[in-house]
mmCIF file of C-alpha atoms in Angstrom:
data_model
loop_
_atom_site.group_PDB
_atom_site.id
_atom_site.type_symbol
_atom_site.label_atom_id
_atom_site.label_comp_id
_atom_site.label_asym_id
_atom_site.label_seq_id
_atom_site.Cartn_x
_atom_site.Cartn_y
_atom_site.Cartn_z
ATOM 1 C CA MET A 1 0.000 0.000 0.000
ATOM 2 C CA LEU A 2 1.032 3.592 -0.517
ATOM 3 C CA GLY A 3 2.367 5.383 2.543
ATOM 4 C CA PHE A 4 0.935 8.774 3.427
ATOM 5 C CA ASN A 5 3.694 10.773 1.696
ATOM 6 C CA GLU A 6 3.610 8.619 -1.434
ATOM 7 C CA LYS A 7 -0.190 8.830 -1.508
ATOM 8 C CA CYS A 8 -0.098 12.627 -1.319
ATOM 9 C CA LYS A 9 2.531 12.929 -4.046
ATOM 10 C CA SER A 10 0.697 10.506 -6.352
ATOM 11 C CA LEU A 11 -2.574 12.376 -5.826
ATOM 12 C CA LEU A 12 -0.876 15.726 -6.456
ATOM 13 C CA SER A 13 0.727 14.474 -9.678
ATOM 14 C CA ALA A 14 -2.532 12.961 -10.989
ATOM 15 C CA MET A 15 -4.592 16.085 -10.291
ATOM 16 C CA THR A 16 -1.923 18.334 -11.810
ATOM 17 C CA GLU A 17 -1.820 16.195 -14.947
ATOM 18 C CA GLU A 18 -5.624 16.164 -15.175
ATOM 19 C CA LEU A 19 -5.972 19.947 -15.048
ATOM 20 C CA ILE A 20 -3.097 20.662 -17.437
ATOM 21 C CA SER A 21 -4.264 18.042 -19.948
ATOM 22 C CA SER A 22 -7.928 19.086 -19.986
ATOM 23 C CA SER A 23 -6.875 22.635 -20.875
ATOM 24 C CA GLU A 24 -4.249 21.466 -23.372
ATOM 25 C CA ILE A 25 -6.875 19.479 -25.308
ATOM 26 C CA GLU A 26 -8.496 22.846 -26.088
ATOM 27 C CA GLY A 27 -5.166 24.512 -26.899
ATOM 28 C CA VAL A 28 -4.872 26.307 -23.547
ATOM 29 C CA LEU A 29 -1.396 25.876 -22.043
ATOM 30 C CA LEU A 30 -1.011 26.256 -18.281
ATOM 31 C CA ASN A 31 2.152 26.702 -16.225
ATOM 32 C CA PRO A 32 2.737 23.258 -14.631
ATOM 33 C CA ASN A 33 4.490 24.753 -11.597
ATOM 34 C CA SER A 34 1.610 27.137 -10.990
ATOM 35 C CA VAL A 35 -0.959 24.331 -11.233
ATOM 36 C CA ARG A 36 1.008 22.000 -8.956
ATOM 37 C CA SER A 37 1.624 24.772 -6.417
ATOM 38 C CA SER A 38 -2.060 25.726 -6.287
ATOM 39 C CA ILE A 39 -3.278 22.138 -5.879
ATOM 40 C CA ALA A 40 -0.652 21.371 -3.221
ATOM 41 C CA ARG A 41 -1.703 24.419 -1.223
ATOM 42 C CA ARG A 42 -5.415 23.533 -1.428
ATOM 43 C CA LEU A 43 -4.769 19.938 -0.371
ATOM 44 C CA GLY A 44 -2.373 20.932 2.408
ATOM 45 C CA ILE A 45 0.465 18.967 0.813
ATOM 46 C CA GLU A 46 4.060 20.109 1.255
ATOM 47 C CA ASP A 47 5.733 20.403 -2.132
ATOM 48 C CA ASP A 48 9.298 21.245 -3.079
ATOM 49 C CA GLY A 49 8.272 23.246 -6.132
ATOM 50 C CA LEU A 50 8.231 27.030 -6.405
ATOM 51 C CA LEU A 51 5.230 28.827 -4.931
ATOM 52 C CA ILE A 52 3.623 30.492 -7.949
ATOM 53 C CA GLU A 53 0.243 32.181 -7.613
ATOM 54 C CA ASP A 54 -1.991 32.567 -10.660
ATOM 55 C CA HIS A 55 -5.575 33.713 -10.081
ATOM 56 C CA TYR A 56 -6.783 32.034 -13.290
ATOM 57 C CA VAL A 57 -5.246 28.701 -12.274
ATOM 58 C CA GLU A 58 -6.693 29.117 -8.775
ATOM 59 C CA GLY A 59 -10.167 29.247 -10.330
ATOM 60 C CA LEU A 60 -9.558 26.105 -12.380
ATOM 61 C CA VAL A 61 -8.351 24.262 -9.293
ATOM 62 C CA ASP A 62 -11.494 25.378 -7.441
ATOM 63 C CA VAL A 63 -13.635 23.857 -10.204
ATOM 64 C CA MET A 64 -11.784 20.535 -10.188
ATOM 65 C CA LEU A 65 -11.855 20.218 -6.401
ATOM 66 C CA ASP A 66 -15.540 21.146 -6.240
ATOM 67 C CA ALA A 67 -16.382 18.475 -8.819
ATOM 68 C CA VAL A 68 -14.406 15.715 -7.098
ATOM 69 C CA ARG A 69 -14.775 16.601 -3.408
ATOM 70 C CA ASN A 70 -18.464 17.448 -3.707
ATOM 71 C CA CYS A 71 -19.308 14.742 -6.237
ATOM 72 C CA GLN A 72 -22.363 13.594 -4.270
ATOM 73 C CA GLU A 73 -23.870 17.090 -4.280
ATOM 74 C CA PRO A 74 -26.615 17.729 -6.868
ATOM 75 C CA LEU A 75 -25.652 19.211 -10.208
ATOM 76 C CA THR A 76 -27.385 22.564 -10.690
ATOM 77 C CA GLU A 77 -27.517 25.298 -13.275
ATOM 78 C CA GLU A 78 -25.844 27.667 -10.820
ATOM 79 C CA ARG A 79 -23.022 25.212 -10.167
ATOM 80 C CA LEU A 80 -22.296 24.916 -13.890
ATOM 81 C CA PHE A 81 -22.362 28.707 -14.180
ATOM 82 C CA ASP A 82 -19.823 28.964 -11.352
ATOM 83 C CA TRP A 83 -17.533 26.509 -13.137
ATOM 84 C CA HIS A 84 -17.847 28.504 -16.350
ATOM 85 C CA ALA A 85 -17.098 31.807 -14.615
ATOM 86 C CA ALA A 86 -13.896 30.302 -13.205
ATOM 87 C CA LEU A 87 -12.761 29.365 -16.727
ATOM 88 C CA PHE A 88 -13.364 32.878 -18.074
ATOM 89 C CA PRO A 89 -12.859 35.330 -15.175
ATOM 90 C CA PHE A 90 -12.463 38.320 -17.517
ATOM 91 C CA GLY A 91 -15.459 37.594 -19.720
ATOM 92 C CA ARG A 92 -13.365 36.924 -22.794
ATOM 93 C CA SER A 93 -12.143 33.984 -24.838
ATOM 94 C CA GLY A 94 -8.958 35.283 -26.394
ATOM 95 C CA MET A 95 -9.859 38.648 -27.908
ATOM 96 C CA HIS A 96 -13.586 37.958 -28.072
ATOM 97 C CA ARG A 97 -16.155 38.928 -25.472
ATOM 98 C CA ILE A 98 -18.386 35.975 -24.587
ATOM 99 C CA THR A 99 -21.407 35.280 -22.414
ATOM 100 C CA VAL A 100 -20.059 34.019 -19.089
ATOM 101 C CA ALA A 101 -21.930 32.167 -16.340
ATOM 102 C CA ASP A 102 -25.019 31.857 -18.510
ATOM 103 C CA TRP A 103 -26.148 29.809 -21.491
ATOM 104 C CA ARG A 104 -25.103 31.050 -24.908
ATOM 105 C CA LYS A 105 -27.307 33.659 -26.576
ATOM 106 C CA GLY A 106 -28.024 34.923 -30.083
ATOM 107 C CA GLU A 107 -29.236 33.469 -33.350
ATOM 108 C CA GLU A 108 -25.812 32.623 -34.807
ATOM 109 C CA PRO A 109 -25.401 28.864 -35.173
ATOM 110 C CA MET A 110 -22.961 27.229 -32.751
ATOM 111 C CA GLN A 111 -20.652 25.218 -34.980
ATOM 112 C CA VAL A 112 -17.543 23.163 -34.334
ATOM 113 C CA VAL A 113 -15.285 23.964 -37.283
ATOM 114 C CA SER A 114 -11.716 23.449 -38.461
ATOM 115 C CA GLY A 115 -9.632 24.650 -41.388
ATOM 116 C CA ALA A 116 -8.355 27.993 -42.664
ATOM 117 C CA PHE A 117 -10.604 31.039 -43.005
ATOM 118 C CA GLY A 118 -12.799 30.628 -46.066
ATOM 119 C CA HIS A 119 -12.169 26.888 -46.199
ATOM 120 C CA GLU A 120 -13.734 25.838 -42.921
ATOM 121 C CA LYS A 121 -15.145 22.380 -42.405
ATOM 122 C CA VAL A 122 -18.201 22.151 -40.141
ATOM 123 C CA HIS A 123 -17.856 19.072 -37.957
ATOM 124 C CA TYR A 124 -20.978 19.605 -35.887
ATOM 125 C CA GLU A 125 -23.767 22.133 -35.387
ATOM 126 C CA ALA A 126 -25.273 22.335 -31.904
ATOM 127 C CA PRO A 127 -28.944 23.021 -31.103
ATOM 128 C CA PRO A 128 -30.003 26.691 -31.395
ATOM 129 C CA SER A 129 -29.466 28.845 -28.321
ATOM 130 C CA ASP A 130 -33.186 29.116 -27.527
ATOM 131 C CA ALA A 131 -33.274 25.314 -27.092
ATOM 132 C CA VAL A 132 -30.355 25.222 -24.646
ATOM 133 C CA PRO A 133 -32.202 25.969 -21.351
ATOM 134 C CA ALA A 134 -34.669 23.111 -21.850
ATOM 135 C CA GLU A 135 -31.959 20.721 -23.048
ATOM 136 C CA MET A 136 -29.768 21.516 -20.049
ATOM 137 C CA GLU A 137 -32.717 21.080 -17.694
ATOM 138 C CA ARG A 138 -33.113 17.548 -19.090
ATOM 139 C CA LEU A 139 -29.411 16.767 -18.721
ATOM 140 C CA ILE A 140 -29.153 18.182 -15.195
ATOM 141 C CA GLY A 141 -32.260 16.281 -14.111
ATOM 142 C CA TRP A 142 -30.866 13.046 -15.543
ATOM 143 C CA CYS A 143 -27.512 13.522 -13.778
ATOM 144 C CA ASN A 144 -29.316 13.955 -10.460
ATOM 145 C CA THR A 145 -31.864 11.148 -10.755
ATOM 146 C CA ALA A 146 -30.549 8.427 -13.090
ATOM 147 C CA ASN A 147 -29.965 5.164 -11.246
ATOM 148 C CA GLN A 148 -27.161 3.828 -13.429
ATOM 149 C CA SER A 149 -23.492 2.951 -13.086
ATOM 150 C CA PRO A 150 -21.309 6.067 -12.683
ATOM 151 C CA PHE A 151 -19.171 4.638 -15.513
ATOM 152 C CA ILE A 152 -22.136 4.773 -17.884
ATOM 153 C CA MET A 153 -23.340 8.119 -16.561
ATOM 154 C CA ALA A 154 -19.898 9.718 -16.990
ATOM 155 C CA ALA A 155 -19.649 8.585 -20.615
ATOM 156 C CA VAL A 156 -23.207 9.636 -21.489
ATOM 157 C CA ALA A 157 -23.025 12.985 -19.665
ATOM 158 C CA HIS A 158 -19.741 13.870 -21.374
ATOM 159 C CA LEU A 159 -21.248 13.252 -24.813
ATOM 160 C CA TRP A 160 -24.610 14.821 -23.973
ATOM 161 C CA PHE A 161 -23.026 18.015 -22.652
ATOM 162 C CA VAL A 162 -20.738 18.628 -25.644
ATOM 163 C CA THR A 163 -23.629 17.796 -27.982
ATOM 164 C CA ILE A 164 -25.776 20.533 -26.418
ATOM 165 C CA HIS A 165 -22.710 22.844 -26.359
ATOM 166 C CA PRO A 166 -24.492 25.166 -23.912
ATOM 167 C CA PHE A 167 -21.749 27.783 -23.476
ATOM 168 C CA ASP A 168 -20.000 30.146 -25.870
ATOM 169 C CA ASP A 169 -16.692 28.473 -24.979
ATOM 170 C CA GLY A 170 -15.264 25.988 -22.481
ATOM 171 C CA ASN A 171 -17.724 23.199 -23.292
ATOM 172 C CA GLY A 172 -15.049 20.528 -23.665
ATOM 173 C CA ARG A 173 -13.384 21.328 -20.354
ATOM 174 C CA ILE A 174 -16.660 21.444 -18.449
ATOM 175 C CA SER A 175 -17.881 18.218 -20.066
ATOM 176 C CA ARG A 176 -14.728 16.477 -18.799
ATOM 177 C CA THR A 177 -15.189 18.041 -15.363
ATOM 178 C CA LEU A 178 -18.753 16.727 -15.297
ATOM 179 C CA ALA A 179 -17.529 13.245 -16.246
ATOM 180 C CA ASP A 180 -14.894 13.433 -13.494
ATOM 181 C CA MET A 181 -17.578 14.368 -10.976
ATOM 182 C CA LEU A 182 -19.666 11.332 -11.902
ATOM 183 C CA LEU A 183 -16.661 8.989 -11.892
ATOM 184 C CA ALA A 184 -15.686 10.279 -8.452
ATOM 185 C CA ARG A 185 -18.956 8.865 -7.087
ATOM 186 C CA LEU A 186 -17.404 5.415 -7.488
ATOM 187 C CA ASP A 187 -14.616 6.130 -5.023
ATOM 188 C CA GLU A 188 -14.764 5.865 -1.251
ATOM 189 C CA ASP A 189 -12.935 9.182 -0.957
ATOM 190 C CA SER A 190 -12.132 12.104 -3.241
ATOM 191 C CA ALA A 191 -8.600 10.893 -4.017
ATOM 192 C CA ARG A 192 -8.099 10.247 -7.735
ATOM 193 C CA TYR A 193 -4.856 8.645 -8.886
ATOM 194 C CA TYR A 194 -5.595 8.484 -12.609
ATOM 195 C CA SER A 195 -6.129 11.211 -15.194
ATOM 196 C CA MET A 196 -8.813 10.693 -17.823
ATOM 197 C CA SER A 197 -8.004 13.987 -19.552
ATOM 198 C CA ALA A 198 -4.329 13.053 -19.863
ATOM 199 C CA GLU A 199 -5.310 9.854 -21.660
ATOM 200 C CA ILE A 200 -7.720 11.752 -23.934
ATOM 201 C CA ASN A 201 -4.962 14.250 -24.701
ATOM 202 C CA ARG A 202 -2.664 11.414 -25.772
ATOM 203 C CA ASN A 203 -5.381 10.310 -28.201
ATOM 204 C CA LYS A 204 -6.817 13.714 -29.067
ATOM 205 C CA LYS A 205 -7.291 13.043 -32.798
ATOM 206 C CA ALA A 206 -9.248 9.844 -32.104
ATOM 207 C CA TYR A 207 -11.249 11.684 -29.411
ATOM 208 C CA TYR A 208 -12.493 14.332 -31.823
ATOM 209 C CA GLU A 209 -13.101 11.785 -34.578
ATOM 210 C CA VAL A 210 -15.288 9.524 -32.441
ATOM 211 C CA LEU A 211 -17.173 12.555 -31.105
ATOM 212 C CA GLU A 212 -17.841 13.765 -34.648
ATOM 213 C CA ARG A 213 -19.038 10.358 -35.851
ATOM 214 C CA THR A 214 -21.275 9.897 -32.830
ATOM 215 C CA GLN A 215 -22.745 13.392 -32.937
ATOM 216 C CA SER A 216 -23.552 13.029 -36.634
ATOM 217 C CA SER A 217 -25.745 10.042 -35.762
ATOM 218 C CA THR A 218 -27.336 11.372 -32.566
ATOM 219 C CA LYS A 219 -29.109 14.560 -33.564
ATOM 220 C CA SER A 220 -32.254 13.301 -31.873
ATOM 221 C CA LEU A 221 -30.438 13.567 -28.548
ATOM 222 C CA CYS A 222 -31.095 17.304 -28.701
ATOM 223 C CA THR A 223 -34.012 17.606 -31.112
ATOM 224 C CA ASP A 224 -37.684 18.209 -30.568
ATOM 225 C CA LYS A 225 -39.261 14.753 -30.946
ATOM 226 C CA ASN A 226 -42.367 16.371 -32.495
ATOM 227 C CA ASP A 227 -40.298 18.022 -35.243
ATOM 228 C CA LYS A 228 -41.085 15.971 -38.362
ATOM 229 C CA THR A 229 -38.325 17.733 -40.327
ATOM 230 C CA ALA A 230 -35.552 16.762 -37.940
ATOM 231 C CA LYS A 231 -32.897 14.556 -39.494
ATOM 232 C CA ASN A 232 -32.703 12.040 -36.721
ATOM 233 C CA GLY A 233 -29.954 9.510 -37.086
ATOM 234 C CA GLY A 234 -30.978 7.513 -34.025
ATOM 235 C CA LEU A 235 -29.386 7.299 -30.625
ATOM 236 C CA ASP A 236 -26.640 4.757 -31.217
ATOM 237 C CA ILE A 237 -23.759 5.888 -29.014
ATOM 238 C CA THR A 238 -22.127 2.457 -28.759
ATOM 239 C CA GLU A 239 -18.889 3.501 -30.460
ATOM 240 C CA TRP A 240 -18.481 6.480 -28.138
ATOM 241 C CA MET A 241 -19.194 4.397 -25.026
ATOM 242 C CA LEU A 242 -16.650 1.739 -26.009
ATOM 243 C CA TRP A 243 -14.041 4.393 -26.802
ATOM 244 C CA PHE A 244 -14.643 6.178 -23.490
ATOM 245 C CA PHE A 245 -14.371 2.951 -21.476
ATOM 246 C CA GLY A 246 -11.212 1.943 -23.347
ATOM 247 C CA CYS A 247 -9.695 5.339 -22.614
ATOM 248 C CA LEU A 248 -10.639 5.040 -18.946
ATOM 249 C CA GLU A 249 -9.103 1.565 -18.759
ATOM 250 C CA ASN A 250 -5.854 2.854 -20.276
ATOM 251 C CA ALA A 251 -5.782 5.736 -17.787
ATOM 252 C CA ILE A 252 -6.187 3.354 -14.845
ATOM 253 C CA VAL A 253 -3.554 0.917 -16.179
ATOM 254 C CA ARG A 254 -1.119 3.790 -16.694
ATOM 255 C CA ALA A 255 -1.802 5.078 -13.177
ATOM 256 C CA SER A 256 -1.252 1.584 -11.756
ATOM 257 C CA GLY A 257 2.185 1.506 -13.372
ATOM 258 C CA ILE A 258 3.044 4.886 -11.895
ATOM 259 C CA ILE A 259 1.877 3.802 -8.439
ATOM 260 C CA GLU A 260 3.954 0.612 -8.701
ATOM 261 C CA ARG A 261 6.987 2.730 -9.582
ATOM 262 C CA THR A 262 6.244 5.006 -6.623
ATOM 263 C CA LEU A 263 6.154 2.006 -4.280
ATOM 264 C CA GLN A 264 9.462 0.733 -5.646
ATOM 265 C CA LYS A 265 11.029 4.157 -5.185
ATOM 266 C CA ALA A 266 9.784 4.371 -1.590
ATOM 267 C CA ALA A 267 11.158 0.885 -0.843
ATOM 268 C CA TYR A 268 14.521 1.843 -2.378
ATOM 269 C CA TRP A 269 14.944 4.927 -0.220
ATOM 270 C CA ASP A 270 13.779 3.010 2.831
ATOM 271 C CA GLU A 271 16.437 0.339 2.188
ATOM 272 C CA PHE A 272 19.190 2.938 1.870
ATOM 273 C CA ARG A 273 17.868 5.428 4.427
ATOM 274 C CA ASP A 274 21.008 5.151 6.599
ATOM 275 C CA VAL A 275 23.488 5.397 3.704
ATOM 276 C CA ASP A 276 25.371 8.683 3.518
ATOM 277 C CA ILE A 277 25.194 10.287 0.064
ATOM 278 C CA ASN A 278 25.566 13.845 -1.202
ATOM 279 C CA GLU A 279 22.918 16.079 -2.775
ATOM 280 C CA ARG A 280 24.230 15.500 -6.308
ATOM 281 C CA GLN A 281 23.799 11.766 -5.902
ATOM 282 C CA ARG A 282 20.329 12.142 -4.414
ATOM 283 C CA LYS A 283 19.274 14.473 -7.232
ATOM 284 C CA VAL A 284 20.328 12.122 -10.053
ATOM 285 C CA VAL A 285 18.982 8.972 -8.384
ATOM 286 C CA ASN A 286 15.596 10.665 -7.986
ATOM 287 C CA ARG A 287 15.685 11.581 -11.669
ATOM 288 C CA LEU A 288 16.259 7.934 -12.544
ATOM 289 C CA TRP A 289 13.223 6.938 -10.493
ATOM 290 C CA ASP A 290 11.056 9.702 -11.933
ATOM 291 C CA GLY A 291 11.483 8.724 -15.586
ATOM 292 C CA PHE A 292 14.941 9.750 -16.787
ATOM 293 C CA GLU A 293 14.976 9.738 -20.600
ATOM 294 C CA GLY A 294 17.804 7.933 -22.356
ATOM 295 C CA LYS A 295 20.873 6.371 -20.768
ATOM 296 C CA LEU A 296 22.627 7.856 -17.757
ATOM 297 C CA THR A 297 26.298 8.433 -18.607
ATOM 298 C CA SER A 298 29.012 10.177 -16.615
ATOM 299 C CA SER A 299 28.867 13.137 -19.022
ATOM 300 C CA LYS A 300 25.112 13.517 -18.480
ATOM 301 C CA TRP A 301 25.683 13.300 -14.723
ATOM 302 C CA ALA A 302 28.274 16.089 -14.950
ATOM 303 C CA LYS A 303 25.856 18.252 -16.954
ATOM 304 C CA ILE A 304 22.905 17.670 -14.621
ATOM 305 C CA CYS A 305 24.954 18.483 -11.526
ATOM 306 C CA SER A 306 27.145 21.199 -13.087
ATOM 307 C CA CYS A 307 30.260 19.379 -11.950
ATOM 308 C CA SER A 308 33.422 17.988 -13.550
ATOM 309 C CA GLN A 309 33.616 14.602 -15.245
ATOM 310 C CA ASP A 310 35.959 13.379 -12.493
ATOM 311 C CA THR A 311 33.482 14.390 -9.789
ATOM 312 C CA ALA A 312 30.672 12.662 -11.684
ATOM 313 C CA LEU A 313 32.653 9.418 -11.900
ATOM 314 C CA ARG A 314 33.490 9.553 -8.192
ATOM 315 C CA ASP A 315 29.806 10.025 -7.352
ATOM 316 C CA ILE A 316 28.811 7.144 -9.634
ATOM 317 C CA ASN A 317 31.453 4.714 -8.370
ATOM 318 C CA ASP A 318 30.540 5.560 -4.779
ATOM 319 C CA LEU A 319 26.884 4.666 -5.431
ATOM 320 C CA ILE A 320 27.885 1.439 -7.181
ATOM 321 C CA ALA A 321 30.023 0.474 -4.178
ATOM 322 C CA LYS A 322 27.060 1.122 -1.880
ATOM 323 C CA GLY A 323 24.699 -0.963 -4.040
ATOM 324 C CA MET A 324 22.544 2.008 -5.023
ATOM 325 C CA LEU A 325 23.530 1.974 -8.688
ATOM 326 C CA ARG A 326 24.873 -0.599 -11.149
ATOM 327 C CA ASN A 327 26.885 -0.590 -14.357
ATOM 328 C CA SER A 328 24.869 -1.641 -17.407
ATOM 329 C CA GLY A 329 27.814 -3.729 -18.617
ATOM 330 C CA GLU A 330 28.441 -1.659 -21.726
ATOM 331 C CA GLY A 331 32.044 -0.470 -21.907
ATOM 332 C CA GLY A 332 33.995 2.467 -23.283
ATOM 333 C CA ARG A 333 32.021 5.484 -24.465
ATOM 334 C CA SER A 334 28.822 3.439 -24.163
ATOM 335 C CA ALA A 335 29.212 2.984 -20.396
ATOM 336 C CA ASN A 336 25.977 3.884 -18.610
ATOM 337 C CA TYR A 337 24.387 3.257 -15.253
ATOM 338 C CA LEU A 338 21.103 1.892 -13.961
ATOM 339 C CA LEU A 339 19.188 1.460 -10.745
ATOM 340 C CA PRO A 340 19.710 -1.929 -9.046
ATOM 341 C CA GLU A 341 17.406 -4.741 -10.140
#
């Protein structure tokens, strides 16, 4: 089992990855240090990173924590408006003024498009704005009363929300927050060690493709059933559901691997807790545990620690003698070093 410190660090890493990835899917890049610092402070976790305050990030963290910590609380229109206001505290999306903390207005069609100006491709057109309040009332009511598996509810709510597209902007991020809220109802506490958004971000092209295919066949999800002219393609969302569950499975498997690595790292430091090493050695060993890319050579050690090649070799040989590092067996210029097996 994870110890308290390992549990806190794993939780902090997962929540940081979730928030950064959900924004990155929409092309919004956040400062990782700012996100991690804000989450650590809210959770009361001591973190070695720099303390960086960002009021925009603070709002995003508030939304994520409200969704997960208060997952059993009813979903309401006002709660969704609060989430939206946190995403757009200045009432703008880029250079454009948008309606914030309210459903979208106006007669202009809400379209999801791609391509250069004049050569746009319309991937999906959402229901008109005057239909949004009633559609959202249906969705909110379903989220609060449906007696189904949270797995199923998360997948359906995610799709349903982005299909309505109730806001001028931020629909993707809020749909993923809503799914996270419903998934959190499965857990005994609010701790989440996997990131669904990170997995979606790794498969972003497939994510948008399956959404487009599903939405093109589910117009009746948000269409007046008495409208004889509606081009209803049915309500077959099987492909989306299977994709969502596969993505969730991959996220959990990936998180399990990270947790296993965390346990191994904790056991390693526990085994060598009484061994005297310097800060350079501790720094590089931690890098090896945390996913060092490529092979660790003496020249890379010297660069990481801003020390001479001779000092790097002394540090390395000292760790090998203490059993904390091993030679890969490759000689000459190919010599590199690994953690013990």
